[in-house]
Coordinates of C-alpha atoms in Angstrom, one line a residue:
Chain U
M109 CA -192.7 -95.3 38.4
A110 CA -193.1 -96.3 41.0
K111 CA -195.4 -97.5 43.4
K112 CA -197.2 -94.9 45.9
R113 CA -197.6 -95.0 48.9
K114 CA -199.4 -92.8 51.4
F115 CA -197.8 -91.4 54.6
K116 CA -198.4 -94.3 57.8
K117 CA -200.4 -92.4 60.4
G118 CA -197.9 -93.6 63.2
V119 CA -195.0 -91.9 61.7
I120 CA -196.8 -88.7 61.9
I121 CA -197.6 -88.5 65.0
K122 CA -194.0 -89.5 66.1
L123 CA -193.0 -87.0 64.1
F124 CA -195.6 -84.3 65.6
I125 CA -194.4 -85.7 69.4
L126 CA -190.6 -85.0 68.4
L127 CA -191.2 -82.0 66.8
V128 CA -193.1 -81.3 70.4
I129 CA -190.3 -82.5 72.4
F130 CA -187.4 -80.2 70.4
V131 CA -188.8 -77.5 71.4
A132 CA -189.3 -77.9 74.8
I133 CA -185.5 -78.9 74.8
I134 CA -185.0 -75.6 72.7
F135 CA -187.0 -73.3 75.2
G136 CA -185.6 -74.8 78.2
V137 CA -181.8 -74.3 77.2
V138 CA -183.0 -70.7 75.3
F139 CA -184.2 -69.6 78.8
V140 CA -181.1 -71.0 80.4
I141 CA -178.3 -69.0 78.0
K142 CA -180.8 -65.6 78.0
K143 CA -179.5 -65.9 81.7
I144 CA -176.4 -66.1 80.7
G145 CA -176.1 -64.2 78.3
N146 CA -177.5 -61.6 80.8
M147 CA -173.9 -61.9 82.7
K148 CA -171.7 -61.4 79.4
F149 CA -172.0 -57.9 79.8
K150 CA -168.9 -56.2 78.9
E151 CA -168.4 -53.5 80.8
Y152 CA -167.5 -49.9 79.4
T153 CA -165.4 -47.3 81.6
K154 CA -164.6 -44.0 81.7
T155 CA -163.0 -41.1 84.1
L156 CA -164.3 -37.5 83.3
N157 CA -162.9 -34.4 84.7
Y158 CA -165.6 -31.6 85.1
M159 CA -167.0 -29.6 87.9
D160 CA -164.2 -29.5 90.3
T161 CA -164.6 -33.2 90.6
V162 CA -164.0 -36.6 89.2
I163 CA -166.9 -38.3 88.0
D164 CA -166.9 -42.4 87.2
I165 CA -169.1 -43.5 84.3
K166 CA -169.8 -47.6 83.8
L167 CA -171.7 -48.8 81.0
Y168 CA -172.8 -52.4 80.7
S169 CA -173.4 -52.9 77.5
N170 CA -172.7 -55.6 74.7
N171 CA -173.0 -53.5 72.1
E172 CA -169.5 -51.3 71.6
K173 CA -170.5 -49.2 69.5
E174 CA -173.6 -48.0 71.5
A175 CA -171.6 -48.0 75.0
N176 CA -169.3 -45.7 73.0
T177 CA -171.7 -43.3 71.4
I178 CA -173.5 -43.1 75.2
I179 CA -170.3 -42.3 77.0
S180 CA -169.5 -39.7 74.5
E181 CA -173.1 -37.8 74.9
I182 CA -172.7 -38.2 78.3
E183 CA -169.2 -36.5 78.6
K184 CA -171.3 -33.9 76.4
I185 CA -173.5 -33.3 78.9
Y186 CA -171.4 -33.3 81.7
K187 CA -169.5 -30.6 79.5
Y188 CA -172.1 -28.6 79.0
Y189 CA -173.7 -27.7 82.5
H190 CA -169.4 -28.1 83.6
E191 CA -169.4 -24.6 81.2
L192 CA -172.5 -23.2 82.5
T193 CA -171.8 -23.2 86.0
D194 CA -168.5 -22.2 85.5
R195 CA -167.1 -19.5 88.2
Y196 CA -163.4 -18.9 86.9
N197 CA -163.8 -19.3 83.2
A198 CA -165.3 -17.8 80.3
Y199 CA -166.5 -19.8 77.3
E200 CA -166.9 -18.5 73.8
G201 CA -170.0 -18.1 73.0
I202 CA -172.0 -18.8 76.2
N203 CA -172.8 -16.5 79.3
N204 CA -172.1 -18.8 81.4
V205 CA -171.9 -18.2 86.0
Y206 CA -168.1 -16.8 85.8
T207 CA -170.0 -14.1 82.8
I208 CA -173.5 -13.0 84.8
N209 CA -170.4 -12.6 88.2
H210 CA -168.7 -10.6 86.4
T211 CA -170.4 -8.2 84.6
S212 CA -171.1 -5.2 87.1
D213 CA -173.3 -3.4 84.8
I214 CA -177.3 -3.6 86.2
T215 CA -178.1 -5.3 82.7
K216 CA -180.4 -7.8 81.4
M217 CA -177.8 -10.6 80.2
E218 CA -178.9 -13.3 78.0
I219 CA -178.7 -16.5 79.3
N220 CA -179.9 -19.9 77.4
H221 CA -182.8 -21.9 78.7
D222 CA -180.5 -24.7 80.2
L223 CA -179.1 -21.7 82.6
Y224 CA -181.9 -20.5 83.7
N225 CA -184.0 -23.6 84.5
I226 CA -181.1 -24.5 87.1
L227 CA -181.9 -20.7 88.3
D228 CA -185.2 -20.8 88.5
Y229 CA -184.8 -24.5 90.3
S230 CA -182.3 -23.1 92.8
I231 CA -184.5 -20.0 93.5
N232 CA -188.4 -22.3 94.6
W233 CA -186.1 -24.2 96.9
Y234 CA -184.6 -21.3 98.5
Y235 CA -188.3 -20.7 99.0
K236 CA -188.5 -24.3 100.0
S237 CA -185.7 -24.7 102.4
N238 CA -186.7 -21.2 104.1
G239 CA -183.0 -19.4 102.9
L240 CA -180.8 -21.7 103.6
F241 CA -181.0 -23.4 100.1
N242 CA -179.2 -20.1 98.6
I243 CA -176.8 -19.5 95.4
N244 CA -176.4 -16.5 95.5
I245 CA -173.7 -16.1 98.2
G246 CA -171.0 -16.3 95.9
K247 CA -169.0 -13.5 97.2
L248 CA -169.5 -15.6 100.6
T249 CA -167.8 -19.1 99.5
D250 CA -165.0 -17.3 97.6
L251 CA -163.7 -15.8 100.9
W252 CA -164.0 -18.9 103.0
K253 CA -162.3 -20.7 99.7
V254 CA -159.0 -17.9 100.3
Y255 CA -158.8 -18.9 103.8
R256 CA -159.2 -23.0 103.3
D257 CA -156.6 -22.9 101.2
N258 CA -154.2 -20.6 103.0
Q259 CA -155.4 -22.7 105.6
T260 CA -154.7 -20.3 108.5
G261 CA -157.9 -18.4 110.5
I262 CA -161.0 -17.6 109.2
P263 CA -161.9 -14.4 107.9
T264 CA -163.3 -12.3 110.8
N265 CA -166.4 -10.8 111.6
D266 CA -165.9 -7.0 109.9
E267 CA -165.4 -9.4 106.3
L268 CA -168.0 -10.6 106.9
Y269 CA -171.0 -8.4 107.7
R270 CA -169.2 -6.3 105.1
L271 CA -170.5 -8.4 102.5
S272 CA -173.8 -7.7 100.8
G273 CA -176.2 -8.4 98.3
L274 CA -176.5 -12.1 99.5
D275 CA -180.5 -12.1 99.3
I276 CA -182.1 -14.0 96.7
K277 CA -184.0 -11.5 95.8
H278 CA -181.3 -9.7 94.0
I279 CA -181.6 -12.7 91.4
V280 CA -184.0 -11.8 88.9
L281 CA -185.0 -13.3 85.7
Y282 CA -187.1 -12.4 82.5
D283 CA -188.8 -13.7 79.8
D284 CA -187.7 -17.1 80.5
N285 CA -184.4 -15.9 78.9
K286 CA -182.3 -12.9 81.3
I287 CA -180.7 -12.5 84.1
L288 CA -180.0 -9.0 85.6
T289 CA -176.3 -8.4 86.4
G290 CA -174.3 -6.4 88.3
N291 CA -175.3 -7.1 91.7
V292 CA -175.5 -11.2 91.8
N293 CA -172.5 -13.5 92.5
L294 CA -173.6 -16.8 92.2
D295 CA -172.4 -20.1 93.3
L296 CA -174.1 -23.2 92.1
G297 CA -172.0 -25.7 93.9
G298 CA -174.9 -26.9 95.6
I299 CA -176.7 -27.8 92.2
A300 CA -174.9 -27.9 89.3
K301 CA -173.4 -31.8 89.7
G302 CA -177.1 -33.0 90.5
Y303 CA -178.7 -31.2 88.0
A304 CA -176.1 -32.5 85.0
T305 CA -176.5 -35.7 86.6
E306 CA -180.7 -35.5 86.2
V307 CA -179.7 -34.6 82.8
V308 CA -178.0 -37.0 82.2
H309 CA -180.9 -39.7 83.6
Y310 CA -183.2 -38.7 81.7
Y311 CA -181.0 -39.0 78.9
L312 CA -180.3 -42.5 79.8
K313 CA -184.4 -43.5 80.7
S314 CA -185.3 -41.5 76.5
I315 CA -182.5 -44.2 74.9
G316 CA -184.1 -47.3 77.4
F317 CA -181.1 -47.7 78.6
E318 CA -180.5 -49.7 82.0
R319 CA -177.0 -51.0 82.7
Y320 CA -174.9 -47.9 84.2
L321 CA -173.5 -46.6 87.0
I322 CA -172.2 -42.5 87.5
N323 CA -170.8 -41.2 90.5
A324 CA -170.3 -37.6 89.8
G325 CA -168.5 -36.8 93.3
G326 CA -171.3 -37.5 96.0
T327 CA -174.1 -37.7 93.7
V328 CA -174.7 -41.2 92.6
L329 CA -176.9 -42.6 89.7
A330 CA -177.6 -45.8 89.4
G331 CA -179.5 -47.8 87.3
I332 CA -179.5 -51.6 87.4
N333 CA -176.1 -53.6 86.7
S334 CA -174.9 -56.4 84.2
D335 CA -177.0 -59.3 86.5
G336 CA -180.6 -57.2 86.1
G337 CA -179.6 -56.5 90.0
K338 CA -178.8 -53.8 92.4
Y339 CA -175.2 -52.0 93.4
R340 CA -173.7 -51.8 96.5
V341 CA -173.1 -48.2 97.6
G342 CA -170.5 -47.4 100.4
L343 CA -170.2 -44.3 102.1
Q344 CA -166.9 -42.7 102.4
D345 CA -165.1 -41.7 106.7
P346 CA -165.7 -38.1 106.1
D347 CA -162.5 -38.4 109.0
N348 CA -160.2 -41.2 106.7
A349 CA -160.1 -41.1 103.4
S350 CA -160.0 -44.7 102.4
A351 CA -162.0 -46.2 105.2
I352 CA -165.5 -46.9 104.8
L353 CA -168.6 -45.4 107.1
K354 CA -169.2 -47.8 110.2
D355 CA -172.6 -48.0 112.3
E356 CA -172.2 -49.8 114.9
N357 CA -168.9 -51.3 113.1
K358 CA -170.8 -52.8 110.9
E359 CA -169.8 -50.6 106.6
I360 CA -172.9 -49.3 105.4
K361 CA -173.4 -50.6 102.4
L362 CA -176.6 -49.2 100.6
N363 CA -178.6 -52.0 98.1
V364 CA -179.2 -49.6 95.3
S365 CA -181.0 -49.9 91.9
N366 CA -182.7 -47.2 90.0
A367 CA -182.0 -44.8 92.5
I368 CA -179.8 -41.6 93.2
V369 CA -178.0 -41.2 96.4
T370 CA -176.7 -37.9 97.2
S371 CA -173.8 -36.6 100.1
S372 CA -172.6 -33.5 101.5
G373 CA -170.2 -34.0 104.2
G374 CA -167.1 -31.7 104.5
Y375 CA -164.5 -35.0 102.9
E376 CA -161.5 -33.3 101.6
R377 CA -162.8 -30.1 101.7
F378 CA -162.8 -28.4 105.1
Y379 CA -160.0 -27.7 107.0
E380 CA -159.6 -27.4 111.0
Y381 CA -158.6 -24.4 113.1
N382 CA -157.8 -23.4 116.9
G383 CA -159.7 -27.4 116.4
V384 CA -162.5 -26.4 114.7
R385 CA -163.6 -27.9 111.7
Y386 CA -164.5 -25.4 108.6
H387 CA -166.3 -27.5 106.1
H388 CA -166.6 -26.1 102.6
I389 CA -170.6 -25.7 102.6
I390 CA -171.4 -22.6 103.9
N391 CA -175.0 -21.4 105.7
P392 CA -176.2 -18.1 104.3
N393 CA -178.3 -17.3 107.7
T394 CA -175.0 -16.9 109.8
K395 CA -172.6 -16.9 106.8
M396 CA -170.3 -20.3 109.2
P397 CA -169.5 -23.5 107.3
A398 CA -172.5 -25.4 108.8
N399 CA -171.3 -27.8 111.7
N400 CA -174.8 -29.6 112.7
M401 CA -173.2 -33.2 111.4
K402 CA -170.3 -34.5 109.7
S403 CA -172.0 -36.1 106.0
V404 CA -175.8 -36.7 105.4
T405 CA -176.7 -39.1 102.0
V406 CA -180.3 -38.7 100.3
I407 CA -181.8 -41.5 98.7
T408 CA -183.5 -40.2 95.9
D409 CA -185.1 -40.8 92.5
N410 CA -184.1 -37.2 91.3
A411 CA -180.8 -35.6 91.1
M412 CA -181.4 -32.3 90.8
L413 CA -183.9 -32.8 94.6
G414 CA -180.8 -35.5 95.6
D415 CA -178.1 -32.4 95.4
A416 CA -180.6 -29.8 96.8
L417 CA -181.6 -31.7 99.0
S418 CA -178.8 -32.8 100.1
T419 CA -177.1 -29.1 100.7
T420 CA -180.1 -28.4 102.4
L421 CA -179.8 -31.6 105.2
F422 CA -176.4 -30.4 106.0
L423 CA -177.4 -26.8 106.8
M424 CA -180.2 -28.0 109.4
S425 CA -180.1 -29.2 112.4
I426 CA -180.5 -33.3 112.7
E427 CA -183.7 -32.9 114.0
D428 CA -185.6 -30.3 111.6
G429 CA -183.9 -32.4 109.1
Q430 CA -185.9 -35.6 110.1
K431 CA -189.0 -33.6 110.1
F432 CA -188.3 -31.3 106.2
I433 CA -187.7 -34.8 104.9
E434 CA -191.3 -35.9 105.6
N435 CA -192.0 -33.3 102.5
F436 CA -191.5 -35.1 100.4
D437 CA -192.1 -39.1 98.9
N438 CA -189.8 -41.7 98.2
V439 CA -186.6 -40.2 100.1
E440 CA -184.5 -41.8 102.4
A441 CA -181.4 -40.2 104.5
I442 CA -178.5 -41.0 107.1
W443 CA -177.4 -38.7 108.6
Y444 CA -173.0 -38.5 110.2
T445 CA -173.0 -36.8 113.7
N446 CA -170.4 -34.9 114.6
D447 CA -170.2 -37.5 118.2
N448 CA -169.6 -40.0 115.5
K449 CA -172.7 -41.6 115.1
V450 CA -174.9 -42.7 112.3
I451 CA -178.6 -41.5 112.0
K452 CA -181.2 -43.6 109.5
S453 CA -184.3 -42.6 108.1
D454 CA -187.3 -45.8 108.8
G455 CA -186.8 -46.3 105.4
I456 CA -183.3 -47.1 105.2
K457 CA -183.8 -50.3 106.6
K458 CA -185.2 -51.4 102.6
Y459 CA -181.5 -51.1 101.2
E460 CA -179.5 -52.8 103.4
Chain I
M194 CA -179.1 -93.8 64.7
N195 CA -176.1 -95.5 64.5
K196 CA -173.3 -95.9 66.7
S197 CA -171.0 -93.6 64.9
D198 CA -173.8 -90.9 65.1
L199 CA -173.7 -91.7 69.0
K200 CA -170.3 -91.3 69.2
L201 CA -170.3 -87.6 67.4
I202 CA -172.8 -86.7 69.7
I203 CA -170.6 -87.7 72.5
V204 CA -167.7 -85.8 71.3
I205 CA -169.5 -82.8 71.0
I206 CA -170.6 -83.2 74.6
L207 CA -167.2 -83.3 75.9
I208 CA -165.9 -81.1 73.8
A209 CA -168.7 -78.1 75.1
I210 CA -167.9 -78.7 78.2
I211 CA -164.2 -78.3 77.6
I212 CA -164.6 -75.3 75.7
L213 CA -166.9 -74.4 78.9
F214 CA -164.7 -74.9 81.9
M215 CA -161.7 -73.2 79.9
V216 CA -163.5 -70.0 79.3
A217 CA -164.9 -70.5 83.2
I218 CA -160.8 -70.7 84.3
F219 CA -159.8 -67.6 81.8
N220 CA -162.9 -65.3 83.6
N221 CA -161.0 -66.6 87.0
N222 CA -157.7 -64.8 86.8
S223 CA -158.3 -62.1 89.1
N224 CA -156.6 -58.8 86.1
K225 CA -156.1 -56.5 88.4
K226 CA -155.3 -53.3 86.9
A227 CA -154.5 -49.4 87.8
L228 CA -155.7 -47.3 85.2
I229 CA -154.4 -43.9 84.9
Y230 CA -156.2 -40.6 83.2
Y231 CA -154.7 -37.4 82.5
D232 CA -157.0 -34.3 81.8
N233 CA -159.7 -37.5 80.3
D234 CA -157.7 -39.3 78.6
L235 CA -156.2 -42.9 80.3
V236 CA -152.4 -42.1 79.5
L237 CA -151.2 -45.2 81.3
T238 CA -152.1 -48.8 82.5
I239 CA -150.2 -51.0 85.1
D240 CA -151.0 -54.4 85.9
L241 CA -151.2 -55.1 89.7
T242 CA -151.2 -58.9 89.6
E243 CA -147.1 -58.3 90.0
K244 CA -145.6 -58.0 93.5
E245 CA -142.6 -56.3 92.8
K246 CA -142.0 -53.0 93.8
K247 CA -142.2 -50.9 90.9
E248 CA -142.2 -47.2 89.7
Y249 CA -143.6 -45.1 87.0
F250 CA -143.4 -41.3 86.2
V251 CA -146.3 -39.6 84.5
D252 CA -146.6 -36.1 83.1
G253 CA -149.0 -34.5 85.3
Y254 CA -150.1 -30.6 85.2
N255 CA -147.8 -29.1 87.6
G256 CA -144.7 -31.6 86.7
V257 CA -143.8 -35.3 87.1
V258 CA -145.9 -37.5 89.2
K259 CA -144.3 -40.4 90.5
I260 CA -146.4 -43.4 91.2
I261 CA -145.2 -46.3 93.1
T262 CA -146.3 -50.2 93.1
E263 CA -146.1 -53.1 95.6
D264 CA -147.7 -55.8 96.4
G265 CA -151.0 -55.1 94.5
K266 CA -151.7 -51.9 96.0
I267 CA -150.7 -48.4 94.1
K268 CA -149.5 -44.9 95.8
V269 CA -148.8 -41.4 94.6
D270 CA -145.1 -41.6 96.1
E271 CA -144.2 -37.2 94.9
E272 CA -145.6 -34.6 92.9
E273 CA -146.2 -31.2 92.4
S274 CA -149.4 -29.6 94.3
P275 CA -149.8 -26.7 97.5
L276 CA -151.7 -29.5 99.6
H277 CA -149.7 -33.2 98.7
L278 CA -153.3 -34.6 99.2
C279 CA -153.4 -37.3 97.5
S280 CA -149.8 -38.4 98.1
K281 CA -150.5 -38.3 101.9
Q282 CA -154.0 -40.5 100.6
G283 CA -151.2 -43.6 100.8
F284 CA -151.7 -46.9 99.1
I285 CA -154.9 -48.2 97.2
D286 CA -155.5 -51.4 96.5
K287 CA -159.2 -51.8 96.1
T288 CA -161.8 -51.3 93.2
Y289 CA -164.6 -48.3 94.5
E290 CA -160.9 -46.4 95.4
T291 CA -159.1 -43.4 93.7
I292 CA -156.4 -41.0 94.3
V293 CA -157.2 -38.2 92.5
C294 CA -154.2 -35.2 92.2
L295 CA -156.8 -32.3 90.9
P296 CA -154.3 -30.0 91.2
N297 CA -152.4 -32.3 88.8
K298 CA -155.5 -33.6 87.3
I299 CA -154.7 -37.1 87.4
V300 CA -156.8 -39.4 88.2
I301 CA -155.8 -43.6 89.3
K302 CA -158.8 -46.1 89.2
I303 CA -158.2 -50.0 90.0
V304 CA -160.4 -52.1 87.5
S305 CA -160.5 -56.3 88.2
S306 CA -162.4 -58.9 86.2
K307 CA -163.5 -60.3 90.1
T308 CA -166.5 -59.3 91.6
N309 CA -166.0 -56.8 94.3
D310 CA -167.9 -56.1 97.6
L311 CA -168.7 -53.0 96.5
D312 CA -169.3 -51.1 93.6
T313 CA -168.6 -47.8 93.8
I314 CA -168.1 -44.8 97.1
L315 CA -170.1 -42.1 97.6
R316 CA -167.3 -39.1 98.9
Chain J
M282 CA -179.5 -80.8 33.3
E283 CA -182.5 -82.6 32.1
I284 CA -185.3 -80.3 32.1
K285 CA -187.0 -82.6 35.1
K286 CA -184.2 -82.1 37.3
I287 CA -183.4 -78.6 36.7
S288 CA -187.5 -77.9 37.7
R289 CA -187.3 -80.3 41.1
I290 CA -183.8 -78.4 41.9
A291 CA -186.1 -75.0 41.9
M292 CA -188.9 -76.2 44.0
L293 CA -186.5 -77.3 46.4
L294 CA -185.3 -74.9 46.4
A295 CA -188.1 -72.4 46.5
L296 CA -189.2 -74.8 49.8
S297 CA -185.4 -73.8 51.2
V298 CA -186.0 -70.4 50.7
V299 CA -189.9 -70.7 52.6
L300 CA -188.6 -72.5 55.3
N301 CA -185.7 -70.7 55.9
I302 CA -188.3 -67.8 56.2
L303 CA -190.8 -69.1 58.1
E304 CA -187.9 -70.3 60.1
S305 CA -186.7 -66.4 60.8
F306 CA -191.0 -65.2 61.8
M307 CA -190.3 -67.4 65.1
P308 CA -189.2 -65.0 67.9
L309 CA -187.9 -67.3 70.1
F310 CA -185.0 -67.8 67.5
N311 CA -183.9 -64.4 67.0
G312 CA -181.6 -61.8 68.4
I313 CA -180.5 -64.4 71.4
I314 CA -177.5 -66.4 70.2
P315 CA -176.1 -65.0 66.4
G316 CA -177.2 -67.2 63.5
F317 CA -178.9 -69.2 66.3
K318 CA -182.1 -71.3 64.0
L319 CA -183.3 -74.6 64.2
G320 CA -181.8 -74.8 61.0
L321 CA -185.0 -76.5 58.6
A322 CA -183.9 -75.3 54.9
N323 CA -180.9 -77.9 56.1
I324 CA -183.4 -80.5 55.6
V325 CA -184.1 -79.5 51.3
I326 CA -179.6 -79.5 51.7
L327 CA -179.5 -82.6 53.2
L328 CA -182.3 -84.2 51.0
V329 CA -180.7 -82.4 47.5
I330 CA -177.1 -84.5 49.0
Y331 CA -178.0 -87.8 49.0
I332 CA -180.8 -87.5 46.3
Y333 CA -178.4 -85.4 44.2
S334 CA -175.0 -84.0 44.6
F335 CA -172.7 -81.8 45.8
K336 CA -172.7 -79.5 43.3
D337 CA -176.0 -79.4 43.5
A338 CA -176.8 -79.0 47.6
L339 CA -174.4 -76.0 47.3
L340 CA -176.2 -74.6 43.9
I341 CA -179.2 -74.5 46.3
S342 CA -177.4 -73.7 48.7
L343 CA -175.9 -70.6 48.0
L344 CA -179.4 -69.1 45.5
R345 CA -181.4 -69.9 48.8
V346 CA -179.0 -67.5 51.2
F347 CA -178.6 -64.6 47.9
L348 CA -182.9 -64.7 47.6
V349 CA -183.3 -64.9 51.7
G350 CA -180.8 -62.0 51.6
I351 CA -183.2 -60.3 49.0
L352 CA -186.4 -61.0 50.4
R353 CA -186.0 -60.4 53.7
T354 CA -182.7 -59.4 55.3
G355 CA -181.0 -57.4 52.3
L356 CA -178.1 -58.4 50.8
F357 CA -174.8 -57.8 51.6
S358 CA -176.1 -56.9 55.1
M359 CA -174.5 -58.6 58.4
S360 CA -176.6 -61.6 58.1
F361 CA -175.9 -62.0 54.5
F362 CA -172.5 -63.1 55.2
F363 CA -173.3 -64.2 58.4
S364 CA -176.0 -67.5 56.9
L365 CA -173.5 -67.0 53.3
G366 CA -170.6 -68.1 55.6
G367 CA -172.4 -70.8 57.6
A368 CA -174.2 -72.2 54.2
I369 CA -171.1 -72.7 52.4
I370 CA -169.2 -74.8 55.0
S371 CA -172.4 -76.1 56.4
V372 CA -172.7 -77.3 52.9
I373 CA -168.8 -79.2 52.3
V374 CA -169.0 -80.9 55.9
M375 CA -171.8 -82.3 55.3
Y376 CA -171.2 -84.2 52.5
L377 CA -167.7 -84.8 53.4
A378 CA -169.0 -86.2 56.2
K379 CA -171.3 -88.7 54.4
K380 CA -168.7 -89.3 51.8
F381 CA -165.6 -90.3 54.4
T382 CA -167.7 -91.6 57.9
K383 CA -169.9 -93.9 58.0
L384 CA -172.6 -91.6 59.7
S385 CA -176.2 -91.8 59.5
I386 CA -177.9 -89.2 58.0
I387 CA -178.9 -87.7 61.7
G388 CA -175.2 -87.8 62.1
V389 CA -174.5 -85.8 58.8
S390 CA -177.5 -83.1 60.1
I391 CA -175.5 -82.9 63.1
M392 CA -172.6 -82.1 61.3
G393 CA -173.8 -79.8 59.1
S394 CA -175.8 -77.8 62.0
I395 CA -172.1 -77.9 63.5
S396 CA -170.8 -76.7 60.8
H397 CA -173.2 -74.3 60.6
T398 CA -172.8 -72.2 63.3
L399 CA -169.4 -72.3 63.7
G400 CA -169.6 -70.7 60.1
Q401 CA -171.1 -67.9 60.8
I402 CA -168.8 -67.6 64.4
I403 CA -166.0 -67.0 62.2
V404 CA -167.4 -65.0 60.2
A405 CA -168.0 -62.4 62.5
I406 CA -164.9 -62.9 64.6
I407 CA -163.3 -62.8 61.4
F408 CA -165.0 -59.5 59.5
Y409 CA -167.0 -58.0 62.5
N410 CA -164.1 -59.2 65.3
I411 CA -167.1 -60.0 67.2
N412 CA -165.6 -61.8 70.2
M413 CA -167.7 -65.1 70.5
V414 CA -165.7 -68.1 71.8
Y415 CA -168.1 -68.0 75.0
Y416 CA -171.1 -68.6 72.3
M417 CA -168.9 -71.7 71.1
A418 CA -170.1 -74.3 73.6
W419 CA -173.4 -73.2 73.5
A420 CA -173.4 -73.2 69.9
L421 CA -172.3 -76.8 70.1
I422 CA -175.1 -78.5 72.8
L423 CA -177.5 -76.3 70.7
A424 CA -176.9 -77.9 68.0
L425 CA -177.4 -81.2 68.9
P426 CA -180.9 -81.0 69.1
T427 CA -181.5 -78.8 65.6
G428 CA -179.5 -81.4 64.4
I429 CA -181.1 -84.1 65.3
L430 CA -184.6 -82.8 64.6
V431 CA -183.2 -82.1 60.9
G432 CA -181.8 -85.5 60.2
Y433 CA -185.0 -87.3 61.6
L434 CA -187.0 -85.5 59.6
T435 CA -184.6 -85.5 56.4
K436 CA -185.0 -89.4 57.4
E437 CA -188.2 -89.8 57.5
I438 CA -188.7 -87.7 54.3
K439 CA -186.6 -89.3 52.0
K440 CA -187.8 -92.9 53.3
T441 CA -191.5 -91.6 51.7
L442 CA -189.9 -89.7 48.7
D443 CA -188.1 -92.9 48.0
L444 CA -191.1 -94.7 47.5
S445 CA -193.1 -92.7 45.7
I446 CA -191.0 -90.4 43.3
K447 CA -188.1 -91.7 41.1
W448 CA -185.5 -90.0 40.6

């Protein structure tokens, strides 16, 4: 047997000090690596084609499986709302806007809860916007679309005033799941994309996913970027498809995170006739395309609100719009006037 | 700790630094590509780092779409559609730019690993 | 094998399992870099290599991986295979380093620490197709303090044990 020996006091203290130093070093290194690890999120993108627009999805994740699942979930949502709000095609198994518009019998048609909610939300907006935001003007947009596609002339006064049944009161909803058909022609162009995007927004929030940027043609849903910071969003010049809107020769770049930026404007969907520009957004009161401005952009925290609000602001005069947005919290706006001036609400500074 | 331990530590630190440098250099390649989608599916990827002019043909909904790349830029040259909006758009070369041929269901996007000025553009 | 040795090895095995599990309770070391650990269990393996033999060290190391697998991470789960790859490679590398180089116990420990992480990275790349080349550099740098710590602790423990126990 060997002789017994106790630990020397000095050794234990030395060991302890060493341990503390090493743990401190490791803490430091781990902190640095966490920062670097943040930067190593991989980008996952997908481009979709729904609701007459291109939807760009960009996610940052360090988990490929998670990213692919989220992308396919997002695609499902857009596809679902695309089918629900499609004016030109019917789909098996659901009553959508097409079936509602193409049923001339006056009957109570059953619709699903999601479509019901969109209609309900839109009708509320009709009253909020004093009749400017109207989803029952399908006949009117169809008429203008014929002229826009041919790029010749404009509808005659006779044609415009023969259109009837544009009143929002013709949309009658029952029991949380029925609509009265026969007298309605819906056009959800001013709300469908925003509504679907808000559903996506809700989905992303519910699973706690943060690093995303979704551009659904006119509606940008921004989370945080791969560094945890803000995205830079440019606004397209309505007069030039490959240029960015400038304010006093400086390109407008909005720095946003966890926000929704929505634009309404002529962009590519307008035509000129006799020197006058005719947009695709029609004012239900005058039955003429709005031409108060070239475009309007709003920053909000809700995509449904953003879409409805930007459509409404586009139909209002800029002065009315400036007053109108004061009714909402956390809403800022940028107007681009017909004489190429940029007008911003006060809070836009935060994003520049 | 003896001398060979110290040598080992130094060698390891050097190797780590070399790997970090290599990763940094590798990541610096701009690696610009154009992605061409037909009806939600990626059908073609074009390397945009080449300067030479090249032609590509992709099947669109209304017929063949002719695409030209040159000097890191890409454009739709010919296509069948009522208004020819996408061939009128001309060359694009920035990641936030997109060419959209809705009648042909063709979308062209540019991606690059280099950081860009803008993340997206609202239209 | 004599009974004394069997019981000693069983004790050492138990010690390494406990250290391993103890370590996994430290939240700092979970999930930042896959497989990054302080490697306290390596103290036992290192001791066994010096006191007994390579074979015994490999045995304890493998048994430890299986036991921890059963007790905590789940057998044949992803982290089980990571540990297995890291454990086998690190025992082999430490043994070779001890036998063929002039490295002290601290140097051998550093080699063990590095090969442990590299083993895990190799498993990750081969079986799970995860791109971790970028982590390699950081794994190397991190292996230094942990390796030195483990090596130093082993050296001191061995010094004390040598005086008190006849192996």
